[in-house]
Tab-separated table of C-alpha atoms and ligand atoms in Angstrom:
chain	number	residue	atom	x	y	z
A	804	MET	CA	-7.365	-38.301	53.755
A	805	LEU	CA	-8.824	-37.418	50.345
A	806	THR	CA	-11.124	-40.167	48.959
A	807	LYS	CA	-10.229	-41.661	45.571
A	808	THR	CA	-13.518	-40.329	44.133
A	809	PHE	CA	-12.819	-36.765	45.237
A	810	THR	CA	-9.265	-36.962	43.876
A	811	ARG	CA	-10.542	-38.198	40.528
A	812	SER	CA	-13.169	-35.468	40.266
A	813	LEU	CA	-10.608	-32.811	41.254
A	814	ALA	CA	-8.231	-34.053	38.506
A	815	ALA	CA	-11.086	-34.105	35.989
A	816	SER	CA	-12.026	-30.510	36.901
A	817	LEU	CA	-8.428	-29.307	36.615
A	818	LEU	CA	-8.048	-31.076	33.229
A	819	GLY	CA	-11.280	-29.440	32.087
A	820	LEU	CA	-9.951	-26.011	33.121
A	821	VAL	CA	-6.638	-26.590	31.310
A	822	LEU	CA	-8.438	-27.718	28.126
A	823	ALA	CA	-10.854	-24.775	28.295
A	824	ALA	CA	-7.952	-22.361	28.714
A	825	SER	CA	-6.071	-23.822	25.759
A	826	VAL	CA	-9.222	-23.821	23.602
A	827	HIS	CA	-9.806	-20.198	24.618
A	828	ALA	CA	-6.185	-19.345	23.805
A	829	GLN	CA	-6.601	-21.015	20.418
A	830	GLN	CA	-9.932	-19.248	19.811
A	831	ALA	CA	-8.496	-15.893	20.946
A	832	LYS	CA	-5.637	-16.002	18.405
A	833	PRO	CA	-6.497	-14.045	15.253
A	834	GLN	CA	-6.368	-15.752	11.852
A	835	VAL	CA	-3.870	-13.928	9.594
A	836	THR	CA	-3.075	-14.757	5.975
A	837	ILE	CA	0.294	-13.726	4.572
A	838	LEU	CA	0.270	-13.151	0.808
A	839	ALA	CA	3.856	-13.150	-0.526
A	840	THR	CA	4.767	-11.348	-3.746
A	841	GLY	CA	8.610	-11.297	-3.641
A	842	GLY	CA	10.980	-8.355	-3.114
A	843	THR	CA	13.956	-7.942	-0.828
A	844	ILE	CA	12.096	-9.371	2.148
A	845	ALA	CA	12.336	-12.642	0.189
A	846	GLY	CA	15.833	-11.792	-1.030
A	847	ALA	CA	19.198	-13.488	-0.544
A	848	GLY	CA	22.737	-12.142	-0.806
A	849	ALA	CA	26.049	-13.950	-1.335
A	850	SER	CA	27.371	-12.956	2.094
A	851	ALA	CA	26.188	-11.379	5.328
A	852	ALA	CA	28.092	-8.254	4.350
A	853	ASN	CA	25.848	-7.830	1.283
A	854	SER	CA	23.123	-5.534	2.690
A	855	ALA	CA	22.462	-3.855	-0.677
A	856	THR	CA	23.772	-6.351	-3.234
A	857	TYR	CA	21.515	-9.399	-3.436
A	858	GLN	CA	18.849	-11.119	-5.476
A	859	ALA	CA	15.241	-10.198	-4.630
A	860	ALA	CA	12.330	-12.644	-4.711
A	861	LYS	CA	14.106	-15.903	-3.860
A	862	VAL	CA	12.785	-17.148	-0.449
A	863	PRO	CA	9.332	-18.799	-0.415
A	864	VAL	CA	6.659	-17.633	2.017
A	865	ASP	CA	6.661	-20.815	4.140
A	866	LYS	CA	10.400	-20.348	4.774
A	867	LEU	CA	9.839	-16.685	5.699
A	868	ILE	CA	7.203	-17.705	8.239
A	869	ALA	CA	9.268	-20.649	9.591
A	870	GLY	CA	12.151	-18.246	10.201
A	871	ILE	CA	10.079	-16.260	12.750
A	872	PRO	CA	8.530	-18.747	15.233
A	873	GLU	CA	7.488	-15.872	17.495
A	874	ILE	CA	4.764	-15.019	14.935
A	875	GLY	CA	2.912	-18.129	16.184
A	876	LYS	CA	2.304	-16.377	19.516
A	877	LEU	CA	0.613	-13.440	17.743
A	878	ALA	CA	-1.742	-15.243	15.371
A	879	ASP	CA	-2.601	-18.423	13.533
A	880	VAL	CA	-0.819	-17.677	10.281
A	881	ARG	CA	-1.008	-19.282	6.886
A	882	GLY	CA	1.090	-18.328	3.871
A	883	GLU	CA	0.219	-18.024	0.189
A	884	GLN	CA	2.758	-17.348	-2.583
A	885	VAL	CA	0.864	-15.034	-4.976
A	886	PHE	CA	3.900	-13.928	-7.012
A	887	GLN	CA	7.668	-14.134	-6.614
A	888	ILE	CA	8.945	-10.968	-8.323
A	889	ALA	CA	10.850	-7.767	-7.658
A	890	SER	CA	8.234	-5.071	-7.323
A	891	GLU	CA	9.741	-2.752	-9.975
A	892	SER	CA	8.368	-5.390	-12.346
A	893	PHE	CA	4.769	-5.129	-11.115
A	894	THR	CA	2.225	-4.470	-13.888
A	895	ASP	CA	-1.391	-3.324	-13.618
A	896	GLU	CA	-2.349	-6.950	-14.151
A	897	HIS	CA	-0.404	-7.878	-10.995
A	898	LEU	CA	-2.217	-5.081	-9.109
A	899	LEU	CA	-5.633	-6.337	-10.274
A	900	ALA	CA	-4.891	-9.982	-9.479
A	901	LEU	CA	-3.579	-9.093	-6.014
A	902	GLY	CA	-6.560	-6.829	-5.348
A	903	ARG	CA	-9.001	-9.575	-6.285
A	904	ARG	CA	-7.253	-12.079	-3.979
A	905	VAL	CA	-7.194	-9.618	-1.045
A	906	ALA	CA	-10.879	-8.769	-1.516
A	907	ALA	CA	-11.836	-12.460	-1.633
A	908	LEU	CA	-9.806	-13.284	1.502
A	909	ALA	CA	-11.264	-10.278	3.347
A	910	LYS	CA	-14.741	-11.757	2.842
A	911	GLN	CA	-13.784	-15.023	4.541
A	912	PRO	CA	-14.982	-15.285	8.184
A	913	ASP	CA	-11.820	-17.272	9.044
A	914	VAL	CA	-9.553	-14.356	8.028
A	915	ASP	CA	-9.119	-11.575	10.592
A	916	GLY	CA	-6.233	-9.767	8.915
A	917	ILE	CA	-4.071	-9.895	5.814
A	918	VAL	CA	-0.330	-9.196	5.470
A	919	ILE	CA	1.255	-8.701	2.062
A	920	THR	CA	5.033	-9.094	1.736
A	921	HIS	CA	6.163	-6.939	-1.171
A	922	GLY	CA	9.210	-5.339	-2.753
A	923	THR	CA	9.793	-1.826	-1.471
A	924	ASP	CA	10.233	-0.122	-4.870
A	925	THR	CA	6.522	0.048	-5.772
A	926	LEU	CA	5.061	-0.956	-2.407
A	927	GLU	CA	3.523	2.517	-2.037
A	928	GLU	CA	1.627	2.172	-5.339
A	929	THR	CA	0.184	-1.220	-4.425
A	930	ALA	CA	-0.780	0.034	-0.939
A	931	PHE	CA	-2.591	3.066	-2.411
A	932	PHE	CA	-4.343	0.937	-5.027
A	933	LEU	CA	-5.621	-1.543	-2.428
A	934	ASN	CA	-6.610	1.351	-0.178
A	935	LEU	CA	-8.896	2.548	-2.976
A	936	VAL	CA	-10.431	-0.683	-4.241
A	937	VAL	CA	-10.745	-3.266	-1.413
A	938	PRO	CA	-13.991	-2.700	0.577
A	939	THR	CA	-13.016	-4.133	3.956
A	940	GLU	CA	-12.633	-2.877	7.520
A	941	LYS	CA	-10.195	-5.740	8.266
A	942	PRO	CA	-6.500	-4.800	8.539
A	943	VAL	CA	-4.571	-5.162	5.278
A	944	VAL	CA	-0.880	-4.537	5.980
A	945	LEU	CA	1.929	-4.317	3.437
A	946	VAL	CA	5.482	-4.953	4.544
A	947	GLY	CA	8.906	-5.149	2.913
A	948	SER	CA	12.506	-4.882	3.901
A	949	MET	CA	15.521	-2.858	2.848
A	950	ARG	CA	18.031	-5.684	3.498
A	951	PRO	CA	17.809	-9.368	2.517
A	952	GLY	CA	17.394	-11.930	5.301
A	953	THR	CA	20.963	-13.081	4.722
A	954	ALA	CA	22.457	-9.703	5.681
A	955	LEU	CA	23.881	-8.525	9.025
A	956	SER	CA	21.105	-6.691	10.934
A	957	ALA	CA	18.515	-7.720	8.395
A	958	ASP	CA	15.235	-5.814	8.913
A	959	GLY	CA	12.780	-8.186	7.239
A	960	ALA	CA	12.076	-10.549	10.143
A	961	LEU	CA	11.136	-7.812	12.623
A	962	ASN	CA	9.204	-5.952	9.915
A	963	LEU	CA	7.175	-9.086	9.158
A	964	TYR	CA	6.641	-9.798	12.874
A	965	ASN	CA	5.417	-6.218	13.339
A	966	ALA	CA	3.146	-6.473	10.295
A	967	VAL	CA	1.494	-9.632	11.691
A	968	ALA	CA	1.118	-7.894	15.074
A	969	THR	CA	-0.585	-4.948	13.320
A	970	ALA	CA	-2.827	-7.192	11.191
A	971	SER	CA	-3.804	-9.145	14.351
A	972	ASP	CA	-4.841	-6.061	16.306
A	973	ARG	CA	-8.517	-5.042	16.231
A	974	ALA	CA	-7.346	-1.432	16.771
A	975	SER	CA	-5.964	-1.592	13.203
A	976	ARG	CA	-9.451	-2.049	11.749
A	977	GLY	CA	-11.034	0.716	9.706
A	978	LYS	CA	-7.807	2.696	9.193
A	979	GLY	CA	-7.450	1.797	5.525
A	980	VAL	CA	-4.625	-0.179	4.025
A	981	LEU	CA	-1.485	0.134	6.178
A	982	VAL	CA	2.262	-0.122	5.598
A	983	VAL	CA	4.539	-1.329	8.407
A	984	MET	CA	8.260	-0.623	8.035
A	985	ASN	CA	11.012	0.076	10.569
A	986	ASP	CA	8.679	0.025	13.625
A	987	GLU	CA	6.296	2.594	12.090
A	988	ILE	CA	2.705	2.196	10.859
A	989	PHE	CA	1.890	4.344	7.825
A	990	SER	CA	-1.244	5.027	5.815
A	991	GLY	CA	-1.020	3.265	2.451
A	992	ARG	CA	-2.366	6.466	0.942
A	993	ASP	CA	0.542	8.828	1.581
A	994	VAL	CA	3.552	6.694	2.526
A	995	THR	CA	6.412	6.785	0.025
A	996	LYS	CA	9.872	5.244	-0.328
A	997	ALA	CA	11.903	8.380	0.300
A	998	ILE	CA	15.409	6.874	0.627
A	999	ASN	CA	16.808	4.156	-1.617
A	1000	ILE	CA	19.167	2.126	0.638
A	1001	ARG	CA	18.464	2.754	4.330
A	1002	THR	CA	16.175	0.845	6.728
A	1003	GLU	CA	14.298	4.073	7.559
A	1004	ALA	CA	13.442	4.433	3.848
A	1005	PHE	CA	9.708	4.950	4.194
A	1006	LYS	CA	8.264	8.333	5.110
A	1007	SER	CA	4.903	10.058	4.888
A	1008	PRO	CA	4.777	13.829	4.302
A	1009	TRP	CA	1.999	13.884	6.929
A	1010	GLY	CA	3.746	11.565	9.412
A	1011	SER	CA	3.128	7.979	10.427
A	1012	LEU	CA	-0.142	6.878	12.019
A	1013	GLY	CA	1.592	5.072	14.848
A	1014	MET	CA	4.212	2.549	15.908
A	1015	VAL	CA	4.385	-1.147	16.602
A	1016	VAL	CA	6.755	-2.169	19.383
A	1017	GLU	CA	7.270	-5.702	20.777
A	1018	GLY	CA	4.092	-6.989	19.171
A	1019	ARG	CA	1.826	-4.115	20.241
A	1020	THR	CA	0.457	-1.211	18.215
A	1021	TYR	CA	0.450	2.402	19.427
A	1022	TRP	CA	-1.791	4.778	17.468
A	1023	PHE	CA	-1.488	8.581	17.290
A	1024	ARG	CA	-3.461	9.505	14.132
A	1025	ALA	CA	-6.099	8.141	11.760
A	1026	PRO	CA	-6.589	8.820	7.996
A	1027	VAL	CA	-9.098	11.488	6.927
A	1028	LYS	CA	-9.252	10.743	3.196
A	1029	ARG	CA	-11.785	8.244	1.753
A	1030	HIS	CA	-10.643	4.621	1.606
A	1031	THR	CA	-11.737	0.943	1.541
A	1032	VAL	CA	-15.388	0.729	2.647
A	1033	GLY	CA	-15.753	4.501	2.060
A	1034	SER	CA	-14.418	4.305	-1.487
A	1035	GLU	CA	-16.476	4.580	-4.720
A	1036	PHE	CA	-13.993	2.198	-6.371
A	1037	ASN	CA	-14.406	-1.541	-6.001
A	1038	ILE	CA	-12.043	-4.182	-7.391
A	1039	GLU	CA	-15.018	-6.409	-8.227
A	1040	THR	CA	-16.188	-3.960	-10.892
A	1041	ILE	CA	-12.755	-3.204	-12.421
A	1042	LYS	CA	-11.797	-5.428	-15.329
A	1043	SER	CA	-8.745	-3.431	-16.462
A	1044	LEU	CA	-6.955	-0.154	-15.886
A	1045	PRO	CA	-6.545	2.515	-18.592
A	1046	ALA	CA	-2.941	3.314	-19.532
A	1047	VAL	CA	-1.569	6.395	-17.748
A	1048	GLY	CA	1.905	7.790	-18.424
A	1049	ILE	CA	4.275	9.865	-16.303
A	1050	ALA	CA	6.665	12.485	-17.696
A	1051	TYR	CA	9.282	14.265	-15.623
A	1052	GLY	CA	9.702	18.036	-15.652
A	1053	SER	CA	13.167	19.680	-15.689
A	1054	GLY	CA	15.114	22.523	-17.284
A	1055	ASN	CA	15.407	22.371	-21.109
A	1056	ALA	CA	12.072	20.513	-21.189
A	1057	THR	CA	10.477	19.393	-24.438
A	1058	ASP	CA	7.053	17.911	-25.265
A	1059	VAL	CA	8.505	14.759	-26.843
A	1060	ALA	CA	7.745	12.410	-23.927
A	1061	TYR	CA	4.153	13.627	-23.524
A	1062	LYS	CA	3.385	13.191	-27.233
A	1063	ALA	CA	4.993	9.750	-27.308
A	1064	LEU	CA	3.037	8.570	-24.245
A	1065	ALA	CA	-0.227	9.795	-25.745
A	1066	ALA	CA	0.610	8.215	-29.103
A	1067	SER	CA	1.228	4.900	-27.295
A	1068	GLY	CA	-2.339	5.019	-25.901
A	1069	ALA	CA	-2.097	6.822	-22.559
A	1070	LYS	CA	-5.536	8.126	-21.571
A	1071	ALA	CA	-4.007	10.447	-18.959
A	1072	LEU	CA	-0.613	12.056	-18.515
A	1073	ILE	CA	0.892	12.746	-15.099
A	1074	HIS	CA	3.237	15.743	-15.220
A	1075	ALA	CA	5.934	15.393	-12.540
A	1076	GLY	CA	6.435	19.135	-12.572
A	1077	THR	CA	9.132	21.321	-11.106
A	1078	GLY	CA	8.101	23.317	-8.036
A	1079	ASN	CA	4.332	23.608	-7.642
A	1080	GLY	CA	3.660	21.377	-10.662
A	1081	SER	CA	4.976	24.061	-13.064
A	1082	VAL	CA	4.847	23.373	-16.819
A	1083	SER	CA	7.533	24.671	-19.166
A	1084	ALA	CA	6.325	27.147	-21.824
A	1085	GLN	CA	7.775	24.684	-24.369
A	1086	VAL	CA	5.373	21.993	-23.154
A	1087	VAL	CA	2.075	23.845	-22.520
A	1088	PRO	CA	0.900	23.900	-26.191
A	1089	ALA	CA	1.292	20.125	-26.566
A	1090	LEU	CA	-0.583	19.449	-23.310
A	1091	ARG	CA	-3.426	21.763	-24.378
A	1092	GLU	CA	-3.615	19.984	-27.757
A	1093	LEU	CA	-3.611	16.566	-26.097
A	1094	ARG	CA	-6.349	17.721	-23.699
A	1095	SER	CA	-8.458	18.800	-26.697
A	1096	GLN	CA	-8.025	15.246	-28.021
A	1097	GLY	CA	-9.485	13.853	-24.757
A	1098	VAL	CA	-6.293	13.010	-22.857
A	1099	GLN	CA	-6.523	13.958	-19.180
A	1100	ILE	CA	-3.685	16.204	-17.995
A	1101	VAL	CA	-2.761	15.892	-14.299
A	1102	ARG	CA	-0.262	18.260	-12.724
A	1103	SER	CA	1.742	16.517	-9.964
A	1104	ALA	CA	5.203	17.533	-8.835
A	1105	ARG	CA	8.729	16.128	-8.599
A	1106	VAL	CA	8.824	18.087	-5.319
A	1107	THR	CA	7.187	16.067	-2.542
A	1108	GLY	CA	7.450	15.805	1.207
A	1109	GLY	CA	4.922	18.122	2.744
A	1110	GLY	CA	3.078	20.360	0.318
A	1111	PHE	CA	0.595	20.061	-2.567
A	1112	VAL	CA	0.035	21.342	-6.088
A	1113	LEU	CA	-2.366	24.272	-5.897
A	1114	ARG	CA	-5.049	24.506	-8.583
A	1115	ASN	CA	-4.906	27.612	-10.838
A	1116	ALA	CA	-1.640	28.766	-9.226
A	1117	GLU	CA	1.184	27.910	-11.633
A	1118	GLN	CA	-1.215	27.226	-14.560
A	1119	PRO	CA	-4.832	28.272	-15.408
A	1120	ASP	CA	-6.195	24.763	-14.770
A	1121	ASP	CA	-9.836	25.889	-15.017
A	1122	GLN	CA	-9.203	27.423	-18.442
A	1123	TYR	CA	-7.134	24.460	-19.718
A	1124	ASP	CA	-9.499	21.858	-18.112
A	1125	TRP	CA	-6.515	20.244	-16.373
A	1126	VAL	CA	-6.407	18.404	-13.026
A	1127	VAL	CA	-4.056	18.926	-10.058
A	1128	ALA	CA	-2.829	15.885	-8.118
A	1129	HIS	CA	-3.053	17.802	-4.818
A	1130	ASP	CA	-0.490	16.151	-2.464
A	1131	LEU	CA	-0.147	12.894	-4.393
A	1132	ASN	CA	3.279	12.176	-5.901
A	1133	PRO	CA	3.418	11.206	-9.607
A	1134	GLN	CA	3.396	7.438	-9.012
A	1135	LYS	CA	0.335	7.635	-6.739
A	1136	ALA	CA	-1.363	10.092	-9.081
A	1137	ARG	CA	-0.992	7.473	-11.820
A	1138	ILE	CA	-2.955	4.963	-9.727
A	1139	LEU	CA	-5.804	7.355	-8.916
A	1140	ALA	CA	-6.012	8.752	-12.455
A	1141	ALA	CA	-6.308	5.216	-13.883
A	1142	LEU	CA	-9.077	4.336	-11.403
A	1143	ALA	CA	-10.865	7.659	-12.021
A	1144	LEU	CA	-10.905	6.928	-15.757
A	1145	THR	CA	-12.739	3.647	-15.107
A	1146	ARG	CA	-15.653	5.869	-13.937
A	1147	THR	CA	-15.496	9.183	-15.822
A	1148	THR	CA	-13.872	11.258	-18.565
A	1149	ASP	CA	-14.954	14.547	-16.995
A	1150	ALA	CA	-11.897	16.449	-15.695
A	1151	ARG	CA	-13.929	18.121	-12.952
A	1152	GLU	CA	-15.023	14.686	-11.649
A	1153	VAL	CA	-11.427	13.472	-11.861
A	1154	GLN	CA	-10.460	16.553	-9.821
A	1155	ARG	CA	-13.052	15.641	-7.191
A	1156	TYR	CA	-11.458	12.213	-6.818
A	1157	PHE	CA	-8.051	13.837	-6.299
A	1158	MET	CA	-9.426	16.070	-3.575
A	1159	GLU	CA	-11.366	13.345	-1.710
A	1160	TYR	CA	-9.053	10.279	-1.897
B	984	DAS	N1	13.919	-4.510	-6.177
B	984	DAS	C1	13.271	-4.129	-4.953
B	984	DAS	C2	11.802	-4.533	-5.027
B	984	DAS	O1	11.511	-5.687	-5.277
B	984	DAS	C3	13.849	-4.778	-3.781
B	984	DAS	C4	13.194	-4.340	-2.497
B	984	DAS	O2	13.608	-3.306	-1.978
B	984	DAS	O3	12.212	-4.975	-2.081
B	984	DAS	O4	10.981	-3.653	-4.822
């Protein structure tokens, strides 16, 4: 027969084991902060049939998190509403404020990963900007959705769950800023919104880095371009961003848009050229004149999806002192050109940035 003393000590030992296990489980759970900025992932439609007609930026971050209790098994999560806007309305001031908040959080020892919920329209620009200016190895993961949470087969909840899983995983460290959409993990550098109303909207011309399935990440590639801790840019030294304009190339082109952008104060012009960044003969003289006035000229292309603008191919870039955007689409070229101009006005140095980042 077990003595009372032995029974008591056995119970005490078992209780100690249970407490230790639960403390360990608590300690083992990563600390993830979700910064909410708005977009469709916080959107609401009038009926479940409205998958494309809805109002973005309506649902607060705490409600988003409460709607996915399974997230609590992945990480200890806390939410912060940074903005509540549709991302087509992002300004450079929004980018700078978000970058400063991410960099500050990344320094905190009680933050293991950061998720940013964001509208999909300019998500790729924010991801690239943060990839260039936030010096951290910790996972920073942007996520959006193509359908509001009120729609049939809404994609936001699983996207957010997957983003928290990715931000919680130590294997995500050191890969630069990431974008998680539709089960895929992309590099913030080269992902783009390639389709305007389907859940598989996000693509990278160089492919995804991996996948996240049922709360686990599966990696197949890693970025090779400079980013985060390997970047020369740091949000803490950037007070503002120079104005950079984008003009679209097409048949019957004129130089009106380029001149107007420069007159409005643009310090660089991104040419979204036809083909390999080609420039119409009607436009070349104006761009050469603007270059002589100190405006940087960057040849990107309206053609994207797996190639790059080759220097000195369609235009004598060396002779004109122009820059090629390499594989960056016009909207990403705008981000890098603006950052480059916070450090230099030398076109050859700007070109180096476009080749290395
Ligand atoms: N208007 C879009 C945006 O906020 C909605 C979305 O797709 O997130 O980017």
